CSV table of C-alpha atoms in Angstrom, one decimal:
chain,number,residue,atom,x,y,z
A,1476,MET,CA,-11.3,12.2,1.2
A,1477,THR,CA,-13.6,11.4,-1.7
A,1478,ALA,CA,-11.0,11.5,-4.5
A,1479,TYR,CA,-7.3,10.9,-4.7
A,1480,THR,CA,-4.6,9.3,-7.0
A,1481,ALA,CA,-3.5,5.7,-6.6
A,1482,LEU,CA,-0.2,4.6,-8.1
A,1483,ALA,CA,0.7,1.0,-8.9
A,1484,LEU,CA,4.5,1.5,-8.9
A,1485,GLN,CA,6.3,-0.8,-11.2
A,1486,ILE,CA,9.7,-1.4,-9.9
A,1487,THR,CA,12.5,-4.0,-10.3
A,1488,CYS,CA,13.0,-6.7,-7.7
A,1489,GLN,CA,16.6,-7.4,-6.5
A,1490,ALA,CA,16.7,-11.1,-5.6
A,1491,VAL,CA,18.4,-12.3,-2.5
A,1492,ASN,CA,18.6,-16.0,-3.6
A,1493,LYS,CA,22.3,-15.9,-4.5
A,1494,CYS,CA,23.3,-13.9,-1.3
A,1495,ALA,CA,26.0,-16.0,0.4
A,1496,ASP,CA,24.4,-15.7,3.8
A,1497,ALA,CA,21.5,-14.2,5.9
A,1498,GLY,CA,23.6,-11.1,6.7
A,1499,LYS,CA,24.3,-10.3,3.0
A,1500,ALA,CA,20.6,-10.9,2.2
A,1501,ARG,CA,19.6,-8.5,5.0
A,1502,ARG,CA,21.9,-5.8,3.5
A,1503,GLN,CA,20.3,-6.3,0.1
A,1504,ILE,CA,16.8,-6.0,1.6
A,1505,PHE,CA,17.6,-2.6,3.2
A,1506,ALA,CA,19.4,-1.4,0.0
A,1507,SER,CA,16.0,-2.2,-1.9
A,1508,ILE,CA,14.1,-0.3,0.7
A,1509,GLU,CA,16.3,2.8,0.1
A,1510,THR,CA,15.6,2.4,-3.6
A,1511,VAL,CA,11.9,2.2,-3.0
A,1512,ALA,CA,12.1,5.3,-0.8
A,1513,SER,CA,13.7,7.3,-3.6
A,1514,GLN,CA,11.3,6.0,-6.3
A,1515,VAL,CA,8.2,6.7,-4.2
A,1516,ALA,CA,9.3,10.3,-3.3
A,1517,ALA,CA,10.2,11.1,-6.9
A,1518,SER,CA,7.0,9.5,-8.3
A,1519,LYS,CA,4.9,11.6,-6.0
A,1520,GLN,CA,6.8,14.8,-6.8
A,1521,PHE,CA,6.3,14.1,-10.5
A,1522,ILE,CA,2.6,13.2,-10.5
A,1523,GLY,CA,1.6,15.6,-7.7
A,1524,PRO,CA,0.5,15.9,-4.1
A,1525,HIS,CA,-2.8,14.1,-4.7
A,1526,VAL,CA,-1.0,10.8,-4.8
A,1527,LYS,CA,-2.3,9.2,-1.5
A,1528,LEU,CA,-2.0,5.4,-2.2
A,1529,VAL,CA,1.0,3.6,-3.5
A,1530,VAL,CA,1.1,-0.2,-4.2
A,1531,LEU,CA,4.3,-2.1,-4.7
A,1532,PRO,CA,4.8,-5.4,-6.4
A,1533,GLU,CA,4.9,-8.8,-4.9
A,1534,TYR,CA,8.0,-9.9,-2.9
A,1535,PHE,CA,9.6,-6.6,-4.1
A,1536,LEU,CA,12.4,-7.0,-1.4
A,1537,THR,CA,13.5,-10.5,-2.0
A,1538,SER,CA,12.1,-12.3,-5.0
A,1539,TYR,CA,10.8,-15.8,-4.3
A,1540,PRO,CA,12.4,-19.2,-3.0
A,1541,GLN,CA,14.1,-21.1,-5.8
A,1542,GLY,CA,15.1,-24.4,-4.2
A,1543,GLU,CA,15.7,-23.1,-0.6
A,1544,SER,CA,14.0,-25.1,2.1
A,1545,ILE,CA,11.5,-23.5,4.3
A,1546,GLU,CA,14.1,-23.2,7.0
A,1547,GLN,CA,16.6,-21.6,4.6
A,1548,TRP,CA,14.2,-19.1,3.1
A,1549,ARG,CA,12.9,-18.1,6.6
A,1550,GLU,CA,16.5,-17.1,7.5
A,1551,LYS,CA,17.3,-15.4,4.2
A,1552,GLY,CA,14.2,-14.1,2.6
A,1553,CYS,CA,11.8,-13.1,5.5
A,1554,ILE,CA,11.5,-10.1,7.6
A,1555,ASP,CA,10.4,-9.6,11.1
A,1556,PRO,CA,6.8,-8.4,11.5
A,1557,ASP,CA,8.0,-5.9,14.2
A,1558,GLY,CA,11.4,-5.4,12.9
A,1559,LYS,CA,13.6,-2.7,11.3
A,1560,ALA,CA,12.5,-3.4,7.7
A,1561,TYR,CA,8.9,-2.4,8.5
A,1562,GLU,CA,10.1,0.6,10.4
A,1563,ALA,CA,12.0,1.7,7.3
A,1564,LEU,CA,8.9,1.0,5.0
A,1565,GLY,CA,6.7,3.0,7.6
A,1566,ARG,CA,9.1,6.0,7.2
A,1567,ILE,CA,8.5,6.0,3.4
A,1568,ALA,CA,4.7,6.2,4.1
A,1569,SER,CA,4.9,8.9,6.7
A,1570,ASP,CA,7.6,10.9,4.9
A,1571,ASN,CA,5.5,11.0,1.8
A,1572,GLY,CA,2.1,11.3,3.4
A,1573,ILE,CA,0.8,8.1,1.7
A,1574,TYR,CA,-0.7,4.8,2.3
A,1575,LEU,CA,1.7,2.1,1.3
A,1576,SER,CA,0.9,-1.4,0.3
A,1577,GLY,CA,3.2,-4.2,-0.7
A,1578,ASN,CA,3.9,-7.9,-0.3
A,1579,VAL,CA,6.8,-9.6,1.5
A,1580,TYR,CA,7.8,-12.9,3.2
A,1581,GLU,CA,7.6,-12.6,7.0
A,1582,THR,CA,8.2,-14.6,10.0
A,1583,ASP,CA,5.6,-15.1,12.8
A,1584,PRO,CA,6.3,-15.6,16.5
A,1585,HIS,CA,3.4,-18.0,16.8
A,1586,PHE,CA,4.8,-20.3,14.0
A,1587,PRO,CA,8.6,-19.9,14.5
A,1588,THR,CA,9.3,-22.8,12.1
A,1589,LEU,CA,7.3,-21.4,9.2
A,1590,TYR,CA,6.9,-18.1,7.3
A,1591,PHE,CA,4.0,-16.5,5.5
A,1592,GLN,CA,3.7,-14.5,2.4
A,1593,THR,CA,2.0,-11.3,3.6
A,1594,SER,CA,0.4,-8.3,1.9
A,1595,PHE,CA,0.7,-5.2,4.2
A,1596,LEU,CA,-1.1,-1.8,4.4
A,1597,LEU,CA,0.8,1.0,6.1
A,1598,GLY,CA,-1.0,4.3,7.1
A,1599,ASP,CA,0.2,7.7,6.3
A,1600,THR,CA,1.7,7.8,9.8
A,1601,GLY,CA,3.8,4.7,9.1
A,1602,ASN,CA,1.8,2.3,11.2
A,1603,VAL,CA,0.8,-1.2,10.0
A,1604,LEU,CA,-3.0,-1.0,9.6
A,1605,ILE,CA,-3.7,-4.7,8.4
A,1606,ARG,CA,-1.8,-7.7,7.2
A,1607,TYR,CA,-3.3,-10.2,4.8
A,1608,ARG,CA,-1.6,-13.5,4.8
A,1609,ARG,CA,-1.9,-15.2,1.4
A,1610,LEU,CA,-4.3,-18.2,1.7
A,1611,VAL,CA,-3.8,-20.0,-1.6
A,1612,SER,CA,-0.1,-20.7,-2.5
A,1613,MET,CA,1.6,-23.3,-4.5
A,1614,PHE,CA,4.9,-23.5,-2.7
A,1615,ALA,CA,4.6,-21.6,0.6
A,1616,PRO,CA,2.9,-22.2,4.0
A,1617,THR,CA,-0.4,-20.5,4.4
A,1618,PRO,CA,-2.8,-19.8,7.4
A,1619,TYR,CA,-5.0,-22.6,5.8
A,1620,ASP,CA,-2.2,-25.1,6.3
A,1621,VAL,CA,-2.3,-24.4,10.1
A,1622,LEU,CA,-5.8,-23.1,10.3
A,1623,ASP,CA,-6.9,-24.1,13.7
A,1624,ARG,CA,-3.7,-22.8,15.4
A,1625,TYR,CA,-3.9,-19.6,13.2
A,1626,LEU,CA,-7.5,-18.8,14.3
A,1627,ASP,CA,-6.5,-19.4,17.9
A,1628,ALA,CA,-3.8,-16.8,17.5
A,1629,TYR,CA,-5.5,-14.2,15.4
A,1630,GLY,CA,-9.2,-14.9,15.1
A,1631,GLU,CA,-11.5,-15.2,12.0
A,1632,ASP,CA,-11.3,-11.5,11.2
A,1633,SER,CA,-7.6,-11.9,10.3
A,1634,LEU,CA,-8.4,-14.0,7.2
A,1635,PHE,CA,-10.0,-11.3,5.1
A,1636,PRO,CA,-9.0,-8.0,6.8
A,1637,VAL,CA,-10.4,-4.7,5.5
A,1638,ALA,CA,-9.1,-1.3,6.7
A,1639,ASP,CA,-11.6,1.5,7.0
A,1640,THR,CA,-9.4,4.5,6.2
A,1641,ALA,CA,-9.5,8.1,4.9
A,1642,LEU,CA,-9.0,6.6,1.5
A,1643,GLY,CA,-12.1,4.3,1.7
A,1644,ARG,CA,-12.1,0.7,2.8
A,1645,LEU,CA,-9.1,-1.0,1.5
A,1646,GLY,CA,-8.3,-4.7,1.1
A,1647,MET,CA,-5.4,-6.7,-0.3
A,1648,VAL,CA,-5.1,-9.7,-2.7
A,1649,ALA,CA,-1.7,-11.4,-3.3
A,1650,SER,CA,-0.5,-12.4,-6.7
A,1651,GLU,CA,-2.2,-15.2,-8.3
A,1652,GLU,CA,-5.0,-15.1,-5.8
A,1653,ILE,CA,-6.7,-12.6,-8.2
A,1654,LEU,CA,-7.6,-15.9,-10.1
A,1655,PHE,CA,-9.7,-17.1,-7.1
A,1656,PRO,CA,-12.9,-15.0,-7.2
A,1657,GLU,CA,-13.9,-16.0,-3.7
A,1658,ILE,CA,-11.1,-14.1,-2.2
A,1659,THR,CA,-11.9,-10.7,-3.7
A,1660,ARG,CA,-15.6,-11.5,-3.0
A,1661,ALA,CA,-15.0,-12.2,0.6
A,1662,LEU,CA,-13.1,-9.0,1.0
A,1663,THR,CA,-15.9,-7.0,-0.7
A,1664,LEU,CA,-18.5,-8.6,1.6
A,1665,LYS,CA,-16.4,-7.3,4.4
A,1666,GLY,CA,-16.8,-3.9,2.9
A,1667,ALA,CA,-13.7,-3.4,0.6
A,1668,GLU,CA,-13.9,-0.7,-2.0
A,1669,VAL,CA,-10.3,-0.7,-3.2
A,1670,ILE,CA,-8.3,-3.8,-3.7
A,1671,CYS,CA,-4.4,-3.5,-3.5
A,1672,HIS,CA,-3.0,-6.2,-5.8
A,1673,SER,CA,0.8,-6.8,-5.5
A,1674,SER,CA,1.9,-9.2,-8.3
A,1675,SER,CA,4.9,-10.5,-10.2
A,1676,GLU,CA,3.7,-12.0,-13.3
A,1677,VAL,CA,4.3,-13.0,-16.9
A,1678,SER,CA,4.9,-10.2,-19.4
A,1679,SER,CA,3.0,-10.9,-22.6
A,1680,PRO,CA,1.2,-8.8,-25.3
A,1681,MET,CA,-1.5,-11.5,-25.2
A,1682,LEU,CA,-4.3,-11.4,-22.6
A,1683,THR,CA,-3.2,-13.4,-19.7
A,1684,PRO,CA,-5.4,-15.1,-17.1
A,1685,LYS,CA,-4.3,-12.7,-14.4
A,1686,ASN,CA,-5.2,-9.6,-16.5
A,1687,ALA,CA,-8.5,-11.0,-17.4
A,1688,ALA,CA,-9.1,-11.8,-13.8
A,1689,LYS,CA,-8.4,-8.4,-12.7
A,1690,VAL,CA,-10.9,-6.7,-14.8
A,1691,ALA,CA,-13.5,-9.5,-13.8
A,1692,ARG,CA,-12.8,-9.0,-10.0
A,1693,ALA,CA,-13.3,-5.2,-10.4
A,1694,ALA,CA,-16.5,-5.5,-12.5
A,1695,GLU,CA,-18.2,-8.2,-10.5
A,1696,ASN,CA,-17.5,-6.6,-7.1
A,1697,HIS,CA,-17.6,-3.0,-8.1
A,1698,VAL,CA,-14.2,-2.3,-6.6
A,1699,TYR,CA,-11.2,-0.4,-7.8
A,1700,VAL,CA,-8.2,-2.7,-8.4
A,1701,VAL,CA,-4.8,-1.2,-8.1
A,1702,SER,CA,-2.4,-3.8,-9.4
A,1703,ALA,CA,1.4,-3.4,-9.3
A,1704,ASN,CA,3.7,-5.8,-11.3
A,1705,SER,CA,7.5,-6.2,-11.1
A,1706,ALA,CA,9.7,-4.5,-13.7
A,1707,GLY,CA,11.7,-7.7,-14.0
A,1708,ILE,CA,13.7,-9.7,-11.4
A,1709,ARG,CA,17.5,-9.2,-11.1
A,1710,GLY,CA,20.0,-11.5,-9.5
A,1711,ILE,CA,18.5,-14.8,-10.6
A,1712,ASP,CA,18.9,-16.9,-13.8
A,1713,LEU,CA,15.4,-16.2,-15.0
A,1714,PRO,CA,15.4,-13.8,-18.0
A,1715,ASN,CA,15.0,-10.5,-16.3
A,1716,GLN,CA,11.9,-9.1,-18.1
A,1717,SER,CA,9.9,-12.4,-18.0
A,1718,VAL,CA,7.9,-10.8,-15.2
A,1719,ASP,CA,7.3,-7.2,-16.3
A,1720,GLN,CA,4.8,-4.6,-17.5
A,1721,GLY,CA,1.1,-4.3,-17.2
A,1722,SER,CA,0.7,-2.6,-13.8
A,1723,LYS,CA,-2.7,-1.0,-14.0
A,1724,VAL,CA,-5.5,0.7,-12.2
A,1725,ILE,CA,-9.1,-0.5,-13.0
A,1726,ASP,CA,-12.3,1.1,-12.0
A,1727,TYR,CA,-15.4,-0.4,-10.4
A,1728,SER,CA,-17.0,-1.1,-13.8
A,1729,GLY,CA,-14.0,-2.9,-15.2
A,1730,ARG,CA,-12.4,-0.1,-17.3
A,1731,VAL,CA,-8.7,0.1,-17.3
A,1732,LEU,CA,-7.9,3.7,-16.3
A,1733,ALA,CA,-4.1,3.6,-16.6
A,1734,GLU,CA,-1.5,0.9,-17.6
A,1735,ALA,CA,2.2,0.8,-17.7
A,1736,ALA,CA,4.4,-0.6,-20.5
A,1737,GLY,CA,7.6,-2.4,-19.7
A,1738,GLY,CA,10.3,-1.4,-17.3
A,1739,GLU,CA,10.3,0.6,-14.2
A,1740,SER,CA,7.3,3.0,-14.4
A,1741,LEU,CA,5.0,5.4,-12.6
A,1742,VAL,CA,2.5,5.4,-15.5
A,1743,ALA,CA,0.0,3.3,-13.8
A,1744,ASN,CA,-1.7,6.0,-11.8
A,1745,ALA,CA,-5.3,7.3,-11.8
A,1746,GLU,CA,-7.8,9.1,-9.8
A,1747,LEU,CA,-10.1,7.0,-7.5
A,1748,SER,CA,-13.5,8.6,-6.8
A,1749,LEU,CA,-15.2,7.1,-3.8
A,1750,ASP,CA,-18.3,9.1,-4.4
A,1751,SER,CA,-18.6,7.8,-7.9
A,1752,LEU,CA,-18.0,4.2,-6.7
A,1753,ARG,CA,-20.5,4.4,-3.9
A,1754,SER,CA,-23.1,6.1,-6.1
A,1755,TYR,CA,-22.7,3.3,-8.7
A,1756,ARG,CA,-23.2,0.6,-6.0
A,1757,ARG,CA,-26.4,2.2,-4.7
A,1758,ARG,CA,-28.2,2.5,-7.9
A,1759,PRO,CA,-30.5,-0.4,-8.8
A,1760,GLY,CA,-30.3,-1.8,-12.3
A,1761,LEU,CA,-29.1,-4.6,-14.5
A,1762,PHE,CA,-25.4,-3.3,-14.3
A,1763,ASN,CA,-25.3,-3.6,-10.5
A,1764,VAL,CA,-24.2,-7.2,-10.5
A,1765,PHE,CA,-22.9,-7.3,-7.0
A,1766,THR,CA,-26.2,-6.5,-5.4
A,1767,ARG,CA,-27.9,-9.2,-7.6
A,1768,GLN,CA,-25.9,-12.0,-6.0
A,1769,ARG,CA,-27.9,-15.1,-4.6
A,1770,LEU,CA,-25.0,-16.4,-2.4
A,1771,ALA,CA,-27.1,-18.5,-0.1
A,1772,ILE,CA,-27.8,-21.0,-2.9
A,1773,PHE,CA,-24.1,-21.9,-3.3
A,1774,GLU,CA,-23.6,-22.8,0.4
A,1775,PRO,CA,-24.3,-26.5,0.1
A,1776,VAL,CA,-22.1,-26.8,-3.0
A,1777,TYR,CA,-19.1,-25.3,-1.2
A,1778,GLN,CA,-19.7,-27.3,1.9
A,1779,ASP,CA,-19.4,-30.5,-0.2
A,1780,ALA,CA,-16.4,-29.4,-2.0
A,1781,ALA,CA,-13.6,-29.1,0.7
A,1782,PHE,CA,-11.2,-31.3,-1.4
A,1783,GLN,CA,-8.1,-29.8,0.2
A,1784,GLN,CA,-8.6,-30.0,4.0
A,1785,PRO,CA,-7.1,-27.4,6.2
A,1786,ASN,CA,-4.4,-28.1,8.8
A,1787,GLY,CA,-2.3,-30.1,6.5
A,1788,MET,CA,0.8,-28.8,8.5
A,1789,LEU,CA,-0.5,-29.8,11.9
A,1790,ASP,CA,0.0,-33.3,13.3
A,1791,ASP,CA,-2.7,-35.3,15.2
A,1792,LYS,CA,-1.8,-33.3,18.4
A,1793,GLY,CA,-2.1,-30.0,16.7
A,1794,GLN,CA,1.6,-29.3,16.6
A,1795,VAL,CA,3.2,-27.6,13.5
A,1796,VAL,CA,5.0,-29.9,11.2
A,1797,THR,CA,7.5,-28.1,8.9
A,1798,PRO,CA,7.4,-29.9,5.6
A,1799,ASP,CA,9.9,-30.2,2.8
A,1800,ARG,CA,9.2,-28.9,-0.5
A,1801,SER,CA,7.6,-32.1,-1.8
A,1802,TYR,CA,4.6,-31.5,0.5
A,1803,PHE,CA,3.1,-29.0,-1.8
A,1804,LEU,CA,2.9,-31.0,-5.0
A,1805,GLY,CA,1.8,-34.0,-2.9
A,1806,ALA,CA,-1.1,-32.0,-1.5
A,1807,GLN,CA,-2.1,-31.0,-5.0
A,1808,ARG,CA,-2.0,-34.6,-6.3
A,1809,ALA,CA,-4.2,-35.7,-3.5
A,1810,VAL,CA,-6.8,-33.0,-4.4
A,1811,ILE,CA,-6.6,-34.3,-8.0
A,1812,ASP,CA,-7.2,-37.9,-6.9
A,1813,ARG,CA,-10.2,-36.8,-4.8
A,1814,LEU,CA,-11.7,-34.8,-7.7
A,1815,ALA,CA,-11.2,-37.9,-9.9
A,1816,VAL,CA,-12.9,-40.3,-7.5
A,1817,LYS,CA,-16.0,-37.8,-7.4
A,1818,GLY,CA,-16.0,-37.8,-11.2
A,1819,ILE,CA,-15.4,-34.0,-11.3
A,1820,ILE,CA,-12.2,-34.4,-13.4
């Protein structure tokens, strides 16, 4: 398939934070899945059968932790990687003949005291093709925090997974990780042609850092970026529309092909042409910035700049230590101190 329509579906997130217990939170999660199922089906019917890829916003089933401990959020806001929630999401993909990408919090049998924020890609038969665990997070555990154990469990290919599919080679970036150019670059070096970006971000008529970054990532890597934002978050004290609007599809030259205004919307849909992308990448010229990279020259700089070391949630014996929330700001303060000693900041 060399051309198809991708949809960044802008939907409202129903938070589980105020649910009285895990059981009530679970019922809310499955109610949200039913809503997503209806909206995906109706959106495809409205746009047309050429819709083959749908990207959902960040943490669309739960919202995000707001004061809950890691243990509390694991019980309330996380789904099982082999559980019924993924089965239900898989049915949305298979019933509509689409590839479905989104972002959730999920548990992990190798790390039973933690959770990871995960972007998933489901194939059109409903199976999970790849999972990308967010690597840079301000307030959540990541594979980097337990890197040695994570690599033992899943191997290096798990860090920047790319799926070779009928829709091209697809990778995923989570939320504010679009601000970290190395992540999209790593996925592109693994072959990615389409980046599925699940986000929940500030609504503003001004150019935001994330929106600038989306265009930059598309243009500098010659990839399509399909970026879905929330249409507000309900069930928490944050003003509902603080995170809203701006879901968009960007082409491999950095042009915005479609963009949604505020509220729930299917407007952010556009045709992706793999033939055009591949032709663009193969033509020599000044415009082809990805093929003009001199990556080897940066290696010594990066090797000397590991200011936040991996394995911060492993003890001296390699066992997982579940931190309290103060760990995250403490780790960032330590990085700031190291940068100050080096005279960098």
